[in-house]
mmCIF file of C-alpha atoms in Angstrom:
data_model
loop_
_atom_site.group_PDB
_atom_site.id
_atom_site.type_symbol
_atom_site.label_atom_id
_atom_site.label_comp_id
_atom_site.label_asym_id
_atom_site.label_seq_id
_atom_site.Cartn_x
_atom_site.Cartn_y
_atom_site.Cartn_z
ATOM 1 C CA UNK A 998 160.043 64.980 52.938
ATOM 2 C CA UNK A 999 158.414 63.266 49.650
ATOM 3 C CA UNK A 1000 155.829 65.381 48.225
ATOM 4 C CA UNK A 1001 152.336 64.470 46.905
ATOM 5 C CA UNK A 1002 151.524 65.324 43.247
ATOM 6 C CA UNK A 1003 148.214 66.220 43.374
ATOM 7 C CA UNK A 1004 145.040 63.785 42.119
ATOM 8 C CA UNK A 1005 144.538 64.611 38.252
ATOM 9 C CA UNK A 1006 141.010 65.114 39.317
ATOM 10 C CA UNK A 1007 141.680 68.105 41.235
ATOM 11 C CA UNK A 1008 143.685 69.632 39.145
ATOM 12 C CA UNK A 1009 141.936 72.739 36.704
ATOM 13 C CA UNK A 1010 140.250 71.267 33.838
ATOM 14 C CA UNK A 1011 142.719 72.733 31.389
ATOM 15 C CA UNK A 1012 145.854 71.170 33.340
ATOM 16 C CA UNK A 1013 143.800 67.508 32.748
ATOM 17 C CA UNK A 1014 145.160 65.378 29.877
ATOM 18 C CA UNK A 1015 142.084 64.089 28.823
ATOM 19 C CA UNK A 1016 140.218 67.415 28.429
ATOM 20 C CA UNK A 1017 143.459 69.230 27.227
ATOM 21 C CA UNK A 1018 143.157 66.296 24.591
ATOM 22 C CA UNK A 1019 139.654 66.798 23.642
ATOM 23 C CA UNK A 1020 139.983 70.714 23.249
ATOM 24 C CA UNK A 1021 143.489 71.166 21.736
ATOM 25 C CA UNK A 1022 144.306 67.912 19.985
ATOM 26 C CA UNK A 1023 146.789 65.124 20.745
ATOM 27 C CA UNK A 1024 149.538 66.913 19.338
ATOM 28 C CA UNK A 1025 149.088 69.722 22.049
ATOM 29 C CA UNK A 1026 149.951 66.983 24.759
ATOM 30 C CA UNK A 1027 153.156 65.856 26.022
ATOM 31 C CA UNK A 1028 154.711 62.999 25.642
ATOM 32 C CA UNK A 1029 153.998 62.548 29.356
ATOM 33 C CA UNK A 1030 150.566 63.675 29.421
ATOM 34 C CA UNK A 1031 149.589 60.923 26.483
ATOM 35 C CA UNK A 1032 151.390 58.218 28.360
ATOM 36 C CA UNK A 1033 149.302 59.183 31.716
ATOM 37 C CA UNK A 1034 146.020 59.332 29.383
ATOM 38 C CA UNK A 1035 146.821 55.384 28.855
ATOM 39 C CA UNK A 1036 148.417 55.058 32.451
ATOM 40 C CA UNK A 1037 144.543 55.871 33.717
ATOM 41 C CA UNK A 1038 145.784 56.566 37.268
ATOM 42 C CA UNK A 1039 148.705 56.923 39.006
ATOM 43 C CA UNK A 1040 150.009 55.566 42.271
ATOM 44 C CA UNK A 1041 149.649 56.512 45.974
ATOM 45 C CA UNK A 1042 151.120 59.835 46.067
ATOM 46 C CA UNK A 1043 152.157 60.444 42.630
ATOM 47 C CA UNK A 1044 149.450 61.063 40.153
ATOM 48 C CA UNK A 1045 149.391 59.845 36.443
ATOM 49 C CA UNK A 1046 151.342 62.517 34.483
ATOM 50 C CA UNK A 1047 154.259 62.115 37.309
ATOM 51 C CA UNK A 1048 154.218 58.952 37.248
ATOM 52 C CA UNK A 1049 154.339 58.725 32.779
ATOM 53 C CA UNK A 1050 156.957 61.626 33.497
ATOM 54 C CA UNK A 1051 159.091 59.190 35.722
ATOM 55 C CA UNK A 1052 159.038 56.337 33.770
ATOM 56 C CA UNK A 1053 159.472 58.298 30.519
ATOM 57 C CA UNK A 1054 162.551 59.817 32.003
ATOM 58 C CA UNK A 1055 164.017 56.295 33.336
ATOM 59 C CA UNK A 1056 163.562 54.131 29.617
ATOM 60 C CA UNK A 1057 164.420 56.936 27.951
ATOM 61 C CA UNK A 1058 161.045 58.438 26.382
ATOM 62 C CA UNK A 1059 158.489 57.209 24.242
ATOM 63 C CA UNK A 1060 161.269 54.954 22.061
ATOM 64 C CA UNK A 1061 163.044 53.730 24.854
ATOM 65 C CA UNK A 1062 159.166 52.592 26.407
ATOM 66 C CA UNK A 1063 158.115 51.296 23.211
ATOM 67 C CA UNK A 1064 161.074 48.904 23.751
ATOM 68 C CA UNK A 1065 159.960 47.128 26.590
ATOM 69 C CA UNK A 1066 157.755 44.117 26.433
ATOM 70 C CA UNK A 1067 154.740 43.546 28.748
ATOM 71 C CA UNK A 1068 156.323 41.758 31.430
ATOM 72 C CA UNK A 1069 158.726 43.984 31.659
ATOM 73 C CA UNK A 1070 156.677 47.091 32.188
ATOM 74 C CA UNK A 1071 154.417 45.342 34.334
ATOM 75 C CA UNK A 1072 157.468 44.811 37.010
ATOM 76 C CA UNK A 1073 157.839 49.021 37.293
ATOM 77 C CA UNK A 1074 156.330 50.191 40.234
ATOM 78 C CA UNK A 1075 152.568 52.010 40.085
ATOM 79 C CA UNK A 1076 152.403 49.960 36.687
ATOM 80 C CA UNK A 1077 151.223 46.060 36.708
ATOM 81 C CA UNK A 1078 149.760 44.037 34.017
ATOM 82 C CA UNK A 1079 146.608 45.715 33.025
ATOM 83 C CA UNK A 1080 148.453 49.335 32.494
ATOM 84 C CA UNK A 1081 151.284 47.661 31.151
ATOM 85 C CA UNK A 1082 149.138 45.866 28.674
ATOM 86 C CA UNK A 1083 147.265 49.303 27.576
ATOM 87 C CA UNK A 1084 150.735 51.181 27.017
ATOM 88 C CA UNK A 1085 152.108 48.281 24.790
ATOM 89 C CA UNK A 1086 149.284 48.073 22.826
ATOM 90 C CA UNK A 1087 149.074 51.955 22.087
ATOM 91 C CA UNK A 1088 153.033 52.188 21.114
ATOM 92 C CA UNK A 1089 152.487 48.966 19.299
ATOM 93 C CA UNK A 1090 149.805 50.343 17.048
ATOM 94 C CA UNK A 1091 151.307 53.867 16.844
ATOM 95 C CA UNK A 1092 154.710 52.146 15.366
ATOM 96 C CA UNK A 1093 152.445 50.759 12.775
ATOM 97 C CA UNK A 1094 151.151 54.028 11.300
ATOM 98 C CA UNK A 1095 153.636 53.778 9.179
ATOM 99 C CA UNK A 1096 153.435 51.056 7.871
ATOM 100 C CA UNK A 1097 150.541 50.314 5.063
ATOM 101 C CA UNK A 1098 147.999 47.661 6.289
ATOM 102 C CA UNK A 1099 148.075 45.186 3.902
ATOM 103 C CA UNK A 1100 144.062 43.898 4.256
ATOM 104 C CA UNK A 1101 143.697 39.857 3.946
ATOM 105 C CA UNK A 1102 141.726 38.572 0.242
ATOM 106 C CA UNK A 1103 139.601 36.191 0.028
ATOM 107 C CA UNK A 1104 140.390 34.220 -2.850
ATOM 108 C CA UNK A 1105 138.126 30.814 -2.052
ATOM 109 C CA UNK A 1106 136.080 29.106 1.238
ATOM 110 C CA UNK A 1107 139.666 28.760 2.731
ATOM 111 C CA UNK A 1108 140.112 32.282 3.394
ATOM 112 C CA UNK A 1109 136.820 32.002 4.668
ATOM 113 C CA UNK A 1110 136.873 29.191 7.084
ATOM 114 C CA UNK A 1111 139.929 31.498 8.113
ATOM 115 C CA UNK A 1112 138.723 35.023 8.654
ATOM 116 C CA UNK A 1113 135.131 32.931 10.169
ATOM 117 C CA UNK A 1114 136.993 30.255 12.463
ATOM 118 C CA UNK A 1115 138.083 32.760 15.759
ATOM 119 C CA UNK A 1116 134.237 34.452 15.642
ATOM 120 C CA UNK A 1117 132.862 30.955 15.805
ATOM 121 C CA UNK A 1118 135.428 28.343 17.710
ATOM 122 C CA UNK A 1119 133.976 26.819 20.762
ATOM 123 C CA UNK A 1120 130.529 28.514 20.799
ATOM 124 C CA UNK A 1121 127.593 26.363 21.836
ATOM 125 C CA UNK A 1122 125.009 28.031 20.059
ATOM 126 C CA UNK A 1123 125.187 28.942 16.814
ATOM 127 C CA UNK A 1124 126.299 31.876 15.135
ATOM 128 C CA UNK A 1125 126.315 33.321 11.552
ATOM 129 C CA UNK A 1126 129.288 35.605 10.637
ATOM 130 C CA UNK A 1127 129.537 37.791 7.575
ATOM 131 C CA UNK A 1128 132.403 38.664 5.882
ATOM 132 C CA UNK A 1129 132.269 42.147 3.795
ATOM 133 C CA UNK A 1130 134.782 42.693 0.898
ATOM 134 C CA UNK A 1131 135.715 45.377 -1.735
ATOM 135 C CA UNK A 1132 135.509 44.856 -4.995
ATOM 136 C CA UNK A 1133 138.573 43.301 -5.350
ATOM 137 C CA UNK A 1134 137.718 40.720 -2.514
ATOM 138 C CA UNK A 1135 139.980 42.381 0.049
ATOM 139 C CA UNK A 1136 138.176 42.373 3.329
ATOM 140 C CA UNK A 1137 136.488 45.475 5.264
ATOM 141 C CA UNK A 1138 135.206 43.943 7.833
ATOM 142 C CA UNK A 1139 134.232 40.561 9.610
ATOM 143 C CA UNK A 1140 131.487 40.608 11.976
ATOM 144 C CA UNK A 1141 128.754 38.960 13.504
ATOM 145 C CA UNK A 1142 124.761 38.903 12.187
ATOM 146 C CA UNK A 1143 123.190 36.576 14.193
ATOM 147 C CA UNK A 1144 122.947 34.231 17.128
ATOM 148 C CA UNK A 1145 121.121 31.340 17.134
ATOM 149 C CA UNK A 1146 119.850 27.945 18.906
ATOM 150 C CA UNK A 1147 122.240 25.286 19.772
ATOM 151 C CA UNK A 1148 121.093 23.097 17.141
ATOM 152 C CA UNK A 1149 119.783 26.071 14.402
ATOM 153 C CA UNK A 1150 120.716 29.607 13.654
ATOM 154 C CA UNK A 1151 118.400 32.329 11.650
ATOM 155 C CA UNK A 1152 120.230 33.961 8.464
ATOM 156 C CA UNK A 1153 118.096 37.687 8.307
ATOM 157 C CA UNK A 1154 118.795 38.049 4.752
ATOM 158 C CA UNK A 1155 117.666 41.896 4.928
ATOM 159 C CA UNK A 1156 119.870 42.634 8.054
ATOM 160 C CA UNK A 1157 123.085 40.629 6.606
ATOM 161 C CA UNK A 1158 122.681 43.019 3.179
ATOM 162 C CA UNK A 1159 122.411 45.759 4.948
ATOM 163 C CA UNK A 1160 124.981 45.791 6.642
ATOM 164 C CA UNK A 1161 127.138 45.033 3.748
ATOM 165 C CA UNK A 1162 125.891 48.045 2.171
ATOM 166 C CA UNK A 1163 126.350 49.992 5.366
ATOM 167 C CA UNK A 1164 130.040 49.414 5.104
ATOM 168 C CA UNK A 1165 130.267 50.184 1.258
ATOM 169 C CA UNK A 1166 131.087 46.550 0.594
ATOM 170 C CA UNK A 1167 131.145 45.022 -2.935
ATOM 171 C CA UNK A 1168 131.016 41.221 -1.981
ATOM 172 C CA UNK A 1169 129.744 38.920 0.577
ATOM 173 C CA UNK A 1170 130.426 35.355 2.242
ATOM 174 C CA UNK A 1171 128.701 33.660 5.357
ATOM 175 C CA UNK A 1172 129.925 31.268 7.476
ATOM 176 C CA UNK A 1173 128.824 29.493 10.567
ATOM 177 C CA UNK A 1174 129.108 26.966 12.816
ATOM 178 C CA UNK A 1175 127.418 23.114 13.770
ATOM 179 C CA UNK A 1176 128.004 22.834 17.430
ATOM 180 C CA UNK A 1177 127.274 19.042 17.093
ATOM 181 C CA UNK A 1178 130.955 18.677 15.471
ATOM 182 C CA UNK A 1179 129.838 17.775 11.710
ATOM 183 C CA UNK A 1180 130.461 20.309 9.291
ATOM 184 C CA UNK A 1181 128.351 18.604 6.100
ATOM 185 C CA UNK A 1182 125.964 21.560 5.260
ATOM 186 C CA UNK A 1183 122.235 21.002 5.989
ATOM 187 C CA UNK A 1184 119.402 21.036 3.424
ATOM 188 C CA UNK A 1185 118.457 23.925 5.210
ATOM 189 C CA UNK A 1186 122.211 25.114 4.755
ATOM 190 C CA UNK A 1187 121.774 24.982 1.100
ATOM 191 C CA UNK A 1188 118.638 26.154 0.937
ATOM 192 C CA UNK A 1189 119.691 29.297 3.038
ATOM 193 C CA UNK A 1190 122.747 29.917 0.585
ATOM 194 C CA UNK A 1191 120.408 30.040 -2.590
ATOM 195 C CA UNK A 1192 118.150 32.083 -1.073
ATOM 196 C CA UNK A 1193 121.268 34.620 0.228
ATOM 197 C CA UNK A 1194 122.676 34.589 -3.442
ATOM 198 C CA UNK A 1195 119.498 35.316 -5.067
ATOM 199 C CA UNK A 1196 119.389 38.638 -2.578
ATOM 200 C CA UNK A 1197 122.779 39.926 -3.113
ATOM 201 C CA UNK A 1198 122.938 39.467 -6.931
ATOM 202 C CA UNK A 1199 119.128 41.754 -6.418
ATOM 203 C CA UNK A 1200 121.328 45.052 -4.623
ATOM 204 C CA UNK A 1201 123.921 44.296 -6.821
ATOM 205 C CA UNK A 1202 126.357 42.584 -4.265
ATOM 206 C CA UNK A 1203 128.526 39.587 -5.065
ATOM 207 C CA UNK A 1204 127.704 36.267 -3.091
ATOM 208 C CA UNK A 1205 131.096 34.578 -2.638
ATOM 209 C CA UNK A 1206 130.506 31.371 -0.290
ATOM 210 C CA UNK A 1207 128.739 29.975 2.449
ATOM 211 C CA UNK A 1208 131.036 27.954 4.911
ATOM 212 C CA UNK A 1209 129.894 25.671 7.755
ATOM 213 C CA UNK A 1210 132.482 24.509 10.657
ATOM 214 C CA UNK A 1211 132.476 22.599 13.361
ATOM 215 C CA UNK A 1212 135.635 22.822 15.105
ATOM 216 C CA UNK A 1213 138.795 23.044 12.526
ATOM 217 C CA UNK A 1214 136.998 21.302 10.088
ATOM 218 C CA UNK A 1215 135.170 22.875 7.247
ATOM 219 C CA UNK A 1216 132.434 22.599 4.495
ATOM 220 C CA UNK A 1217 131.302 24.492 2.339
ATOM 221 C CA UNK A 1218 127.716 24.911 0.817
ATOM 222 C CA UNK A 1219 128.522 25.955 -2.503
ATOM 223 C CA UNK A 1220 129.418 22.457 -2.830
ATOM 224 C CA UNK A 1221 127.239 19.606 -4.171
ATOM 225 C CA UNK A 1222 125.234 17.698 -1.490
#
């Protein structure tokens, strides 16, 4: 007779791998119980953590899973693509702990056309991007500051800044994008860029470019008209 693990759900809160998690740490947990926390659920009649303890024991534990690609987990049973992808993306970023992240510099409008082009590809509206650096130009972050029209975007000079000093960052480039497929820079463009400058030389922030794309092509504002 096979025997039913019982739902996590009903078991006592401090047999749960989430709350266990929460109240003693991840390194209280199991190998199994951390696998089942990115599991999510188990299968009919075998719950999470018996189901990570099964496949744990059959690829030979956490290095032996780490192993196996996407496609291949995906094929074990109870598993399929979307818990397959959520287990391969945990071991992959767990085997880079140890390595040291190595954060991308922006040395000219290239880099940002670069960091820019995958925030702002095939958008029909336009949308202004900032890209935050250190000191030494190596970036923090890259995110979004503002949506706009499909022919116009607003740049909110006093939102952008702050949230460069939010993140503690030292310098600052724009970039957006010209749905219409012609990256020359606008008077407006230009106008915005000066204005931008001005305001980040004031807090004591370095202005570093102002890039316009339109598909893979790029311009950027700094340049003459």
């Amino acid at each position: 007779m096979t025997t039913c693990s019982p739902r996590v759900a009903d078991l006592a809160e401090d047999q749960r791998p989430r709350e266990r998690l929460w109240s003693l740490g991840a390194e209280a947990l199991a190998d199994a119980e951390l696998v089942a926390i990115l599991l999510g659920s188990g299968r009919p009649g075998q719950n999470a953590i018996d189901l990570a303890r099964a496949i744990l024991i059959e690829h030979g534990g956490p290095a032996g899973l780490a192993r196996l690609d996407a496609v291949a987990l995906a094929r074990v049973p109870g598993i399929g693509v979307a818990k397959a992808t959520r287990i391969v993306a945990g071991l992959a970023l767990a085997g880079r702990c140890g390595a040291e992240y190595v954060r991308p510099v922006v040395a000219g409008a290239a880099d940002v056309a670069r960091l820019a082009g995958p925030w702002l590809l095939h958008r029909r509206r336009e949308r202004v991007v900032a890209v935050i650096c250190d000191r030494r130009n190596r970036v923090i972050a890259v995110v979004p500051v503002a949506e706009g029209a499909a022919h116009a975007a607003s740049f909110p000079l006093r939102e952008i800044l702050s949230e460069v000093l939010r993140r503690d960052g030292d310098a600052l480039a724009i970039a957006h994008q010209h749905p219409g497929g012609d990256p020359t820079p606008s008077q407006m463009d230009r106008a915005t860029t000066r204005a931008l400058a001005g305001a980040a030389h004031t807090v004591g922030v370095r202005f570093l470019d102002h890039v316009v794309l339109a598909g893979e092509a790029w311009r950027s504002a700094h340049d003459p008209p």
